[in-house]
């Protein structure tokens, strides 16, 4: 417990001192001070994906019957719901908390394996402590690639640690050995499930990329912003993705051009 | 004026006031129709099993050029580097850009598994119109994908300038990626062009 508190403190300081120098002109706020290190971890994770995760996900999605795959997914989602409920409440979103609670109790009858709301939808979004911090105005901090776990940032890494305290399993399971085993099993399950469901998309994403690292970084940061705002553009910003880049952009072959001369042979 | 006449007059005023914004909205409605039609055309193209290889890519390219402002998108994606690019570099870049879009998307046609497309609304954002839509997978209706289309109106014609999938802007993602390549190669635009050529070659092999 003391060690966990220590880790928490360090991470919190890390997120705190991460008032990123924000280059207003360029895109979502990309603050990547340890990019060389991140790129090394990213390459390692990519190798793990190619050698382990991708083949596993392929076998999983081809050999395991669909109803079993659904059960695995339902179970993983069910395990997550206490964290969703806690964070929804911390964000003041009682609707989301209520819907997640309903799902937790109804699906709990069959240990989370069968989704009784299928087709109707429980109508809740995934929430985590990284999002809760974001809702309360904490900036993302430095972009980080965590070995095995993948893309993150200062804020979301703190969120990951805190979310473990919201998870009943942390308290139910006794002994660090069993706890770690469960964390690893669950993490592996989530990774295989995610990779299997997005099998082709991720392969395409990688194959069509000129800089896979930069692409994933951009996607991660944009996606987290969208999750924090629950898909609603922040007040005062009309762009759906919350970015103002499009508002400012003027192509050079249009009036109000800021880029100067006409482009050659564009049409 | 009797009370009744006044009431009717008042009602008429209310009705006309209420319809006024509806008239102003017709731009948004037209934009919705534009996207819905594009969705239909694209879906019929994806489900046409006889359309393969080069023919499929040519059809898709036509659709792309008719509905998307590729020069606009290409310039946006190259961002601050566009200004420095020579006319030759710009021409090569725009060609490579269009080519990679064509190959990236047509390569994914075969992954289609019965999803449906539905336009759900629109909002005006400065000079842009955002059309909201969702892609629903009948096998898994709960996990529908939200897609926003950013449209610009040019002489009464709509053109798409960005696609935002679940909050992820394709234009911004590509812009971040391209600028990362250029920045990590000492600002050389040619480094990006070489890399794009290389990836395009891989995509051709996968086609």
Short mmCIF file of C-alpha atoms in Angstrom, two decimals:
data_model
loop_
_atom_site.label_atom_id
_atom_site.label_comp_id
_atom_site.label_asym_id
_atom_site.label_seq_id
_atom_site.Cartn_x
_atom_site.Cartn_y
_atom_site.Cartn_z
CA UNK A 1 0.00 0.00 0.00
CA UNK A 2 2.80 2.41 0.85
CA UNK A 3 4.53 1.63 -2.37
CA UNK A 4 1.33 2.22 -4.32
CA UNK A 5 0.94 5.58 -2.62
CA UNK A 6 4.53 6.42 -3.58
CA UNK A 7 3.93 5.53 -7.20
CA UNK A 8 0.77 7.57 -7.14
CA UNK A 9 2.60 10.60 -5.80
CA UNK A 10 5.34 10.38 -8.41
CA UNK A 11 2.83 10.02 -11.21
CA UNK A 12 0.78 12.87 -9.89
CA UNK A 13 3.83 15.12 -9.82
CA UNK A 14 4.68 13.99 -13.32
CA UNK A 15 1.23 14.99 -14.54
CA UNK A 16 1.38 18.18 -12.50
CA UNK A 17 4.62 19.52 -13.90
CA UNK A 18 3.36 18.73 -17.35
CA UNK A 19 1.99 22.11 -18.22
CA UNK A 20 2.97 21.54 -21.80
CA UNK A 21 4.28 24.31 -24.01
CA UNK A 22 1.34 24.50 -26.34
CA UNK A 23 1.97 25.33 -29.93
CA UNK A 24 -1.37 26.79 -30.82
CA UNK A 25 -0.71 26.62 -34.54
CA UNK A 26 -0.18 22.91 -34.85
CA UNK A 27 -2.95 20.49 -34.24
CA UNK A 28 -3.98 18.69 -31.11
CA UNK A 29 -1.53 19.55 -28.39
CA UNK A 30 1.28 17.14 -29.08
CA UNK A 31 3.71 17.28 -26.21
CA UNK A 32 6.21 14.49 -26.52
CA UNK A 33 9.36 15.46 -24.61
CA UNK A 34 10.76 11.93 -24.41
CA UNK A 35 9.97 10.99 -28.00
CA UNK A 36 13.20 9.01 -28.57
CA UNK A 37 12.45 6.80 -25.55
CA UNK A 38 8.81 6.48 -26.56
CA UNK A 39 9.83 5.42 -30.04
CA UNK A 40 11.99 2.63 -28.62
CA UNK A 41 9.12 1.33 -26.47
CA UNK A 42 6.75 1.72 -29.40
CA UNK A 43 9.01 -0.38 -31.62
CA UNK A 44 9.18 -3.03 -28.88
CA UNK A 45 5.40 -3.07 -28.51
CA UNK A 46 5.04 -3.27 -32.26
CA UNK A 47 7.35 -6.30 -32.28
CA UNK A 48 5.28 -7.92 -29.53
CA UNK A 49 2.19 -7.22 -31.61
CA UNK A 50 3.67 -8.83 -34.72
CA UNK A 51 5.13 -11.84 -32.95
CA UNK A 52 2.60 -12.56 -30.21
CA UNK A 53 -0.56 -10.48 -30.16
CA UNK A 54 -1.41 -10.52 -33.83
CA UNK A 55 -1.07 -14.30 -34.28
CA UNK A 56 -2.94 -14.92 -31.00
CA UNK A 57 -5.74 -12.60 -32.03
CA UNK A 58 -5.91 -14.29 -35.41
CA UNK A 59 -6.25 -17.75 -33.88
CA UNK A 60 -8.72 -16.40 -31.33
CA UNK A 61 -10.97 -14.81 -33.90
CA UNK A 62 -10.86 -17.73 -36.35
CA UNK A 63 -10.83 -20.74 -34.02
CA UNK A 64 -12.94 -19.62 -31.08
CA UNK A 65 -16.71 -19.73 -31.78
CA UNK A 66 -18.40 -16.33 -31.93
CA UNK A 67 -20.71 -16.94 -28.93
CA UNK A 68 -17.66 -17.67 -26.76
CA UNK A 69 -15.94 -14.53 -28.05
CA UNK A 70 -19.06 -12.57 -27.09
CA UNK A 71 -18.98 -14.09 -23.61
CA UNK A 72 -15.34 -13.12 -23.14
CA UNK A 73 -16.14 -9.59 -24.25
CA UNK A 74 -19.23 -9.37 -22.02
CA UNK A 75 -17.27 -10.60 -19.05
CA UNK A 76 -14.44 -8.12 -19.58
CA UNK A 77 -16.92 -5.26 -19.92
CA UNK A 78 -18.75 -6.41 -16.83
CA UNK A 79 -15.53 -6.52 -14.82
CA UNK A 80 -14.89 -2.93 -15.85
CA UNK A 81 -18.25 -1.53 -14.82
CA UNK A 82 -17.40 -0.67 -11.17
CA UNK A 83 -14.63 1.60 -12.48
CA UNK A 84 -17.06 3.16 -14.97
CA UNK A 85 -19.63 3.74 -12.22
CA UNK A 86 -17.11 5.34 -9.86
CA UNK A 87 -15.74 7.65 -12.54
CA UNK A 88 -19.18 8.61 -13.88
CA UNK A 89 -20.11 9.70 -10.37
CA UNK A 90 -16.86 11.66 -10.03
CA UNK A 91 -17.77 13.42 -13.27
CA UNK A 92 -21.26 14.15 -12.00
CA UNK A 93 -22.81 11.98 -14.70
CA UNK A 94 -25.47 10.11 -12.71
CA UNK A 95 -27.22 8.87 -15.87
CA UNK A 96 -24.13 7.07 -17.03
CA UNK A 97 -23.49 5.72 -13.53
CA UNK A 98 -27.09 4.51 -13.31
CA UNK A 99 -27.01 2.71 -16.64
CA UNK A 100 -23.68 1.08 -15.83
CA UNK A 101 -25.05 0.02 -12.43
CA UNK A 102 -28.09 -1.58 -14.05
CA UNK A 103 -25.81 -3.48 -16.41
CA UNK A 104 -23.61 -4.56 -13.51
CA UNK A 105 -26.48 -6.04 -11.50
CA UNK A 106 -28.53 -7.53 -14.35
CA UNK A 107 -25.56 -9.14 -16.08
CA UNK A 108 -24.17 -10.08 -12.68
CA UNK A 109 -26.89 -12.74 -12.43
CA UNK A 110 -24.94 -14.74 -15.01
CA UNK A 111 -21.52 -13.63 -13.76
CA UNK A 112 -21.24 -11.11 -16.56
CA UNK A 113 -20.93 -13.77 -19.25
CA UNK A 114 -24.25 -13.07 -20.94
CA UNK A 115 -25.30 -9.58 -21.90
CA UNK A 116 -29.01 -9.30 -21.14
CA UNK A 117 -29.22 -5.86 -22.63
CA UNK A 118 -28.04 -6.93 -26.04
CA UNK A 119 -29.84 -5.19 -28.85
CA UNK A 120 -31.34 -2.64 -26.47
CA UNK A 121 -28.05 -1.29 -25.24
CA UNK A 122 -27.33 -0.22 -21.71
CA UNK A 123 -26.54 3.24 -22.97
CA UNK A 124 -23.42 3.96 -21.01
CA UNK A 125 -20.01 5.06 -22.11
CA UNK A 126 -16.72 3.81 -20.82
CA UNK A 127 -15.24 6.16 -18.26
CA UNK A 128 -11.90 6.01 -16.47
CA UNK A 129 -9.99 8.21 -14.05
CA UNK A 130 -7.91 9.72 -16.86
CA UNK A 131 -11.15 11.03 -18.33
CA UNK A 132 -12.32 12.19 -14.90
CA UNK A 133 -9.12 14.23 -14.53
CA UNK A 134 -9.62 15.58 -18.06
CA UNK A 135 -13.19 16.62 -17.29
CA UNK A 136 -11.88 18.55 -14.30
CA UNK A 137 -9.40 20.40 -16.47
CA UNK A 138 -6.19 18.40 -16.04
CA UNK A 139 -4.11 18.59 -19.23
CA UNK A 140 -2.73 15.44 -20.80
CA UNK A 141 0.90 16.08 -19.92
CA UNK A 142 3.69 14.30 -21.74
CA UNK A 143 2.79 11.62 -24.25
CA UNK A 144 4.10 8.26 -23.05
CA UNK A 145 4.41 4.83 -24.59
CA UNK A 146 4.31 2.22 -21.83
CA UNK A 147 5.96 -1.16 -22.50
CA UNK A 148 3.28 -3.76 -23.25
CA UNK A 149 0.45 -1.39 -22.30
CA UNK A 150 0.88 0.99 -25.23
CA UNK A 151 0.09 4.69 -25.73
CA UNK A 152 -0.71 6.85 -22.73
CA UNK A 153 0.16 10.21 -21.24
CA UNK A 154 0.88 11.57 -17.79
CA UNK A 155 -2.77 12.11 -16.95
CA UNK A 156 -3.97 8.75 -18.23
CA UNK A 157 -1.16 6.85 -16.52
CA UNK A 158 -2.20 8.39 -13.20
CA UNK A 159 -5.75 7.41 -14.15
CA UNK A 160 -4.74 3.80 -14.68
CA UNK A 161 -3.19 3.57 -11.24
CA UNK A 162 -6.14 5.26 -9.52
CA UNK A 163 -8.65 3.06 -11.35
CA UNK A 164 -7.14 0.03 -9.65
CA UNK A 165 -8.34 1.44 -6.34
CA UNK A 166 -11.88 1.70 -7.73
CA UNK A 167 -11.81 -1.93 -8.74
CA UNK A 168 -13.43 -4.29 -6.20
CA UNK A 169 -11.17 -7.09 -7.41
CA UNK A 170 -8.22 -5.25 -5.85
CA UNK A 171 -9.81 -5.77 -2.45
CA UNK A 172 -11.54 -9.12 -2.97
CA UNK A 173 -8.47 -10.99 -4.15
CA UNK A 174 -5.96 -11.54 -1.39
CA UNK A 175 -2.23 -11.68 -1.86
CA UNK A 176 -0.18 -9.80 -4.45
CA UNK A 177 0.56 -13.00 -6.38
CA UNK A 178 -3.09 -13.77 -7.14
CA UNK A 179 -3.79 -10.10 -7.75
CA UNK A 180 -1.02 -9.81 -10.31
CA UNK A 181 -2.10 -13.03 -12.00
CA UNK A 182 -5.59 -11.64 -12.38
CA UNK A 183 -4.33 -8.30 -13.67
CA UNK A 184 -2.18 -10.04 -16.26
CA UNK A 185 -4.90 -12.45 -17.34
CA UNK A 186 -7.39 -9.64 -17.66
CA UNK A 187 -4.97 -7.36 -19.50
CA UNK A 188 -4.13 -10.16 -21.90
CA UNK A 189 -7.81 -10.87 -22.45
CA UNK A 190 -8.53 -7.23 -23.17
CA UNK A 191 -5.60 -6.95 -25.56
CA UNK A 192 -6.54 -10.10 -27.51
CA UNK A 193 -10.21 -9.11 -27.62
CA UNK A 194 -9.36 -5.59 -28.85
CA UNK A 195 -6.85 -6.81 -31.42
CA UNK A 196 -9.24 -9.48 -32.70
CA UNK A 197 -12.14 -7.07 -33.09
CA UNK A 198 -9.98 -4.55 -34.92
CA UNK A 199 -7.83 -7.10 -36.68
CA UNK A 200 -8.02 -5.78 -40.24
CA UNK A 201 -8.31 -2.13 -39.24
CA UNK A 202 -5.08 -2.21 -37.26
CA UNK A 203 -3.24 -4.10 -39.99
CA UNK A 204 -4.44 -1.53 -42.55
CA UNK A 205 -3.59 1.34 -40.25
CA UNK A 206 -0.04 0.06 -39.97
CA UNK A 207 0.40 -0.82 -43.63
CA UNK A 208 -0.74 2.55 -44.96
CA UNK A 209 1.32 4.58 -42.55
CA UNK A 210 4.42 6.64 -43.37
CA UNK A 211 5.16 7.10 -39.66
CA UNK A 212 3.18 4.60 -37.60
CA UNK A 213 4.38 6.08 -34.31
CA UNK A 214 3.19 9.58 -35.22
CA UNK A 215 -0.09 8.24 -36.56
CA UNK A 216 -0.91 6.28 -33.41
CA UNK A 217 0.12 9.24 -31.24
CA UNK A 218 -2.21 11.57 -33.09
CA UNK A 219 -5.06 9.08 -32.95
CA UNK A 220 -4.55 8.43 -29.24
CA UNK A 221 -4.55 12.11 -28.31
CA UNK A 222 -7.58 12.96 -30.46
CA UNK A 223 -9.50 9.95 -29.22
CA UNK A 224 -8.86 10.74 -25.57
CA UNK A 225 -10.01 14.34 -26.11
CA UNK A 226 -13.20 13.02 -27.70
CA UNK A 227 -13.74 10.58 -24.82
CA UNK A 228 -13.23 13.29 -22.23
CA UNK A 229 -15.77 15.57 -23.91
CA UNK A 230 -18.04 12.54 -24.53
CA UNK A 231 -18.11 13.44 -28.21
CA UNK A 232 -19.55 16.88 -27.49
CA UNK A 233 -17.52 19.81 -28.78
CA UNK A 234 -16.33 22.07 -25.95
CA UNK A 235 -18.43 25.18 -25.44
CA UNK A 236 -17.57 28.02 -27.75
CA UNK A 237 -15.84 25.77 -30.25
CA UNK A 238 -18.05 24.74 -33.09
CA UNK A 239 -15.82 22.27 -34.83
CA UNK A 240 -17.05 18.77 -34.12
CA UNK A 241 -13.62 17.50 -33.20
CA UNK A 242 -13.02 20.55 -31.04
CA UNK A 243 -10.13 21.66 -33.22
CA UNK A 244 -9.88 25.12 -34.60
CA UNK A 245 -7.36 24.24 -37.21
CA UNK A 246 -9.92 24.03 -39.95
CA UNK A 247 -11.32 27.44 -39.10
CA UNK A 248 -7.92 29.01 -39.62
CA UNK A 249 -6.92 27.11 -42.71
CA UNK A 250 -6.99 28.82 -46.08
CA UNK A 251 -5.86 26.92 -49.14
CA UNK A 252 -3.81 29.04 -51.46
CA UNK A 253 -6.16 28.67 -54.42
CA UNK A 254 -9.06 30.20 -52.54
CA UNK A 255 -9.93 33.76 -51.55
CA UNK A 256 -8.74 34.96 -48.13
CA UNK A 257 -5.60 32.99 -48.81
CA UNK A 258 -2.82 33.18 -46.28
CA UNK A 259 -0.47 30.82 -47.98
CA UNK A 260 0.50 33.18 -50.79
CA UNK A 261 0.98 32.01 -54.32
CA UNK A 262 -1.25 29.70 -56.27
CA UNK A 263 -0.38 26.04 -56.19
CA UNK A 264 0.83 24.53 -59.41
CA UNK A 265 -1.40 22.07 -61.25
CA UNK A 266 -3.83 21.32 -58.48
CA UNK A 267 -6.91 20.81 -60.58
CA UNK B 1 -59.73 43.41 -36.22
CA UNK B 2 -61.71 40.97 -34.16
CA UNK B 3 -60.08 39.00 -31.47
CA UNK B 4 -60.22 35.96 -33.72
CA UNK B 5 -58.58 37.82 -36.63
CA UNK B 6 -55.88 39.08 -34.32
CA UNK B 7 -55.33 35.60 -33.04
CA UNK B 8 -55.04 34.23 -36.55
CA UNK B 9 -52.68 37.03 -37.55
CA UNK B 10 -50.59 36.35 -34.49
CA UNK B 11 -50.54 32.69 -35.33
CA UNK B 12 -49.41 33.45 -38.87
CA UNK B 13 -46.59 35.62 -37.59
CA UNK B 14 -45.52 32.84 -35.26
CA UNK B 15 -45.63 30.26 -38.01
CA UNK B 16 -43.64 32.41 -40.41
CA UNK B 17 -41.08 33.15 -37.71
CA UNK B 18 -40.86 29.47 -36.96
CA UNK B 19 -40.36 28.57 -40.61
CA UNK B 20 -37.72 31.23 -41.14
CA UNK B 21 -34.88 29.32 -39.47
CA UNK B 22 -36.11 26.21 -41.24
CA UNK B 23 -35.51 27.96 -44.55
CA UNK B 24 -32.08 29.06 -43.42
CA UNK B 25 -31.39 25.46 -42.45
CA UNK B 26 -31.89 24.19 -45.97
CA UNK B 27 -28.13 24.47 -46.54
CA UNK B 28 -27.66 21.94 -43.77
CA UNK B 29 -30.38 19.74 -45.18
CA UNK B 30 -28.80 19.87 -48.62
CA UNK B 31 -25.51 18.93 -47.03
CA UNK B 32 -27.21 15.97 -45.34
CA UNK B 33 -28.66 14.84 -48.66
CA UNK B 34 -25.24 15.19 -50.26
CA UNK B 35 -23.65 12.91 -47.67
CA UNK B 36 -26.55 10.42 -47.74
CA UNK B 37 -26.22 10.15 -51.52
CA UNK B 38 -22.47 9.68 -51.26
CA UNK B 39 -23.07 6.93 -48.70
CA UNK B 40 -25.48 5.16 -51.03
CA UNK B 41 -23.12 5.37 -53.99
CA UNK B 42 -20.19 4.16 -51.90
CA UNK B 43 -22.20 1.27 -50.48
CA UNK B 44 -23.32 0.12 -53.92
CA UNK B 45 -19.69 0.28 -55.02
CA UNK B 46 -18.49 -1.75 -52.04
CA UNK B 47 -21.17 -4.41 -52.46
CA UNK B 48 -20.62 -4.74 -56.21
CA UNK B 49 -18.59 -7.94 -56.31
CA UNK B 50 -17.95 -7.59 -60.06
CA UNK B 51 -16.11 -4.36 -59.55
CA UNK B 52 -12.53 -5.37 -58.79
CA UNK B 53 -8.93 -4.32 -59.37
CA UNK B 54 -8.21 -1.29 -61.53
CA UNK B 55 -11.85 -0.76 -62.48
CA UNK B 56 -12.79 -0.51 -58.82
CA UNK B 57 -10.00 1.93 -58.14
CA UNK B 58 -11.00 4.11 -61.09
CA UNK B 59 -14.63 4.20 -59.94
CA UNK B 60 -13.50 5.11 -56.45
CA UNK B 61 -11.18 7.81 -57.77
CA UNK B 62 -14.09 9.36 -59.68
CA UNK B 63 -16.22 9.30 -56.54
CA UNK B 64 -13.37 10.85 -54.57
CA UNK B 65 -12.76 13.65 -57.04
CA UNK B 66 -16.46 14.44 -57.40
CA UNK B 67 -17.19 14.59 -53.67
CA UNK B 68 -13.98 15.53 -51.93
CA UNK B 69 -11.90 18.65 -52.41
CA UNK B 70 -8.64 16.77 -52.79
CA UNK B 71 -6.51 19.87 -53.42
CA UNK B 72 -7.92 21.47 -50.26
CA UNK B 73 -7.34 18.33 -48.20
CA UNK B 74 -3.87 17.79 -49.62
CA UNK B 75 -2.82 21.33 -48.76
CA UNK B 76 -4.33 21.13 -45.30
CA UNK B 77 -2.52 17.88 -44.61
CA UNK B 78 0.86 19.22 -45.72
CA UNK B 79 0.17 22.23 -43.50
CA UNK B 80 2.98 24.69 -42.91
CA UNK B 81 5.24 22.80 -45.31
CA UNK B 82 3.04 23.55 -48.32
CA UNK B 83 4.35 27.10 -48.44
CA UNK B 84 7.93 25.91 -48.80
CA UNK B 85 7.21 23.21 -51.36
CA UNK B 86 8.28 23.85 -54.93
CA UNK B 87 5.70 23.57 -57.74
CA UNK B 88 7.20 20.20 -58.69
CA UNK B 89 7.04 18.91 -55.12
CA UNK B 90 3.45 20.09 -54.81
CA UNK B 91 2.42 18.31 -57.96
CA UNK B 92 4.17 15.06 -56.98
CA UNK B 93 2.79 15.30 -53.47
CA UNK B 94 -0.84 15.81 -54.51
CA UNK B 95 -0.60 12.89 -56.94
CA UNK B 96 0.93 10.60 -54.29
CA UNK B 97 -1.62 11.76 -51.75
CA UNK B 98 -4.58 10.93 -53.97
CA UNK B 99 -3.02 7.63 -54.99
CA UNK B 100 -2.49 6.56 -51.38
CA UNK B 101 -6.06 7.49 -50.45
CA UNK B 102 -7.37 5.44 -53.38
CA UNK B 103 -5.31 2.38 -52.48
CA UNK B 104 -5.85 2.64 -48.72
CA UNK B 105 -9.63 2.67 -49.04
CA UNK B 106 -10.18 0.32 -51.97
CA UNK B 107 -7.97 -2.25 -50.22
CA UNK B 108 -10.49 -2.24 -47.37
CA UNK B 109 -13.55 -2.86 -49.54
CA UNK B 110 -13.41 -6.60 -48.94
CA UNK B 111 -13.66 -6.12 -45.19
CA UNK B 112 -17.24 -4.92 -45.62
CA UNK B 113 -19.72 -7.12 -43.74
CA UNK B 114 -23.21 -5.68 -44.06
CA UNK B 115 -22.87 -2.38 -42.18
CA UNK B 116 -25.46 0.28 -42.91
CA UNK B 117 -25.02 4.03 -43.21
CA UNK B 118 -27.33 6.61 -41.71
CA UNK B 119 -27.20 10.42 -41.72
CA UNK B 120 -28.30 11.76 -38.35
CA UNK B 121 -28.03 15.55 -38.44
CA UNK B 122 -26.00 18.63 -39.22
CA UNK B 123 -24.49 21.69 -37.60
CA UNK B 124 -23.11 24.86 -39.10
CA UNK B 125 -19.58 25.72 -38.05
CA UNK B 126 -18.35 29.00 -39.49
CA UNK B 127 -17.93 28.44 -43.23
CA UNK B 128 -18.24 24.68 -42.81
CA UNK B 129 -21.24 22.45 -42.48
CA UNK B 130 -20.77 19.37 -40.33
CA UNK B 131 -22.94 16.41 -41.25
CA UNK B 132 -23.28 13.74 -38.59
CA UNK B 133 -23.75 10.11 -39.50
CA UNK B 134 -23.33 6.68 -38.09
CA UNK B 135 -22.28 3.33 -39.43
CA UNK B 136 -24.26 0.51 -37.85
CA UNK B 137 -23.11 -3.07 -37.82
CA UNK B 138 -26.23 -5.27 -37.78
CA UNK B 139 -24.23 -8.04 -36.07
CA UNK B 140 -23.36 -5.67 -33.26
CA UNK B 141 -25.83 -2.75 -33.24
CA UNK B 142 -24.58 -1.37 -29.94
CA UNK B 143 -21.16 -0.48 -31.25
CA UNK B 144 -22.10 1.83 -34.07
CA UNK B 145 -19.37 4.11 -35.36
CA UNK B 146 -20.00 7.86 -35.42
CA UNK B 147 -18.68 9.65 -38.48
CA UNK B 148 -18.78 13.42 -39.00
CA UNK B 149 -18.25 14.97 -42.41
CA UNK B 150 -16.87 18.48 -42.78
CA UNK B 151 -18.25 20.13 -45.89
CA UNK B 152 -17.41 23.38 -47.60
CA UNK B 153 -19.75 25.01 -50.11
CA UNK B 154 -18.18 26.30 -53.26
CA UNK B 155 -20.39 27.99 -55.86
CA UNK B 156 -23.39 26.06 -54.58
CA UNK B 157 -21.56 22.73 -54.69
CA UNK B 158 -20.63 20.84 -51.58
CA UNK B 159 -17.22 19.29 -51.21
CA UNK B 160 -15.99 17.24 -48.29
CA UNK B 161 -12.80 18.51 -46.68
CA UNK B 162 -12.52 16.20 -43.68
CA UNK B 163 -13.91 13.01 -42.19
CA UNK B 164 -13.99 12.66 -38.40
CA UNK B 165 -14.37 9.09 -37.15
CA UNK B 166 -15.27 8.83 -33.43
CA UNK B 167 -13.61 12.17 -32.80
CA UNK B 168 -10.52 11.36 -34.84
CA UNK B 169 -10.03 13.74 -37.77
CA UNK B 170 -8.46 12.03 -40.75
CA UNK B 171 -7.04 15.36 -41.93
CA UNK B 172 -5.40 16.18 -38.61
CA UNK B 173 -4.07 12.65 -38.14
CA UNK B 174 -2.48 12.69 -41.57
CA UNK B 175 -1.13 16.21 -41.02
CA UNK B 176 0.51 15.16 -37.74
CA UNK B 177 1.99 12.11 -39.39
CA UNK B 178 3.39 13.89 -42.44
CA UNK B 179 4.87 16.70 -40.40
CA UNK B 180 6.52 14.13 -38.11
CA UNK B 181 8.25 12.60 -41.14
CA UNK B 182 9.37 15.96 -42.50
CA UNK B 183 10.51 17.26 -39.10
CA UNK B 184 12.52 14.14 -38.30
CA UNK B 185 14.30 14.46 -41.63
CA UNK B 186 15.58 17.98 -41.14
CA UNK B 187 12.57 19.61 -42.77
CA UNK B 188 13.13 17.98 -46.16
CA UNK B 189 9.87 17.67 -48.06
CA UNK B 190 11.43 15.15 -50.43
CA UNK B 191 11.92 12.77 -47.51
CA UNK B 192 8.14 12.60 -47.15
CA UNK B 193 7.66 12.07 -50.88
CA UNK B 194 10.14 9.18 -50.87
CA UNK B 195 8.40 7.62 -47.88
CA UNK B 196 4.96 8.05 -49.47
CA UNK B 197 6.19 6.38 -52.64
CA UNK B 198 7.52 3.47 -50.59
CA UNK B 199 4.24 2.97 -48.69
CA UNK B 200 2.25 3.28 -51.90
CA UNK B 201 4.35 0.49 -53.37
CA UNK B 202 3.44 -1.73 -50.39
CA UNK B 203 -0.23 -0.86 -50.76
CA UNK B 204 -0.09 -1.76 -54.46
CA UNK B 205 1.31 -5.15 -53.49
CA UNK B 206 -1.48 -5.69 -50.98
CA UNK B 207 -4.16 -4.70 -53.50
#
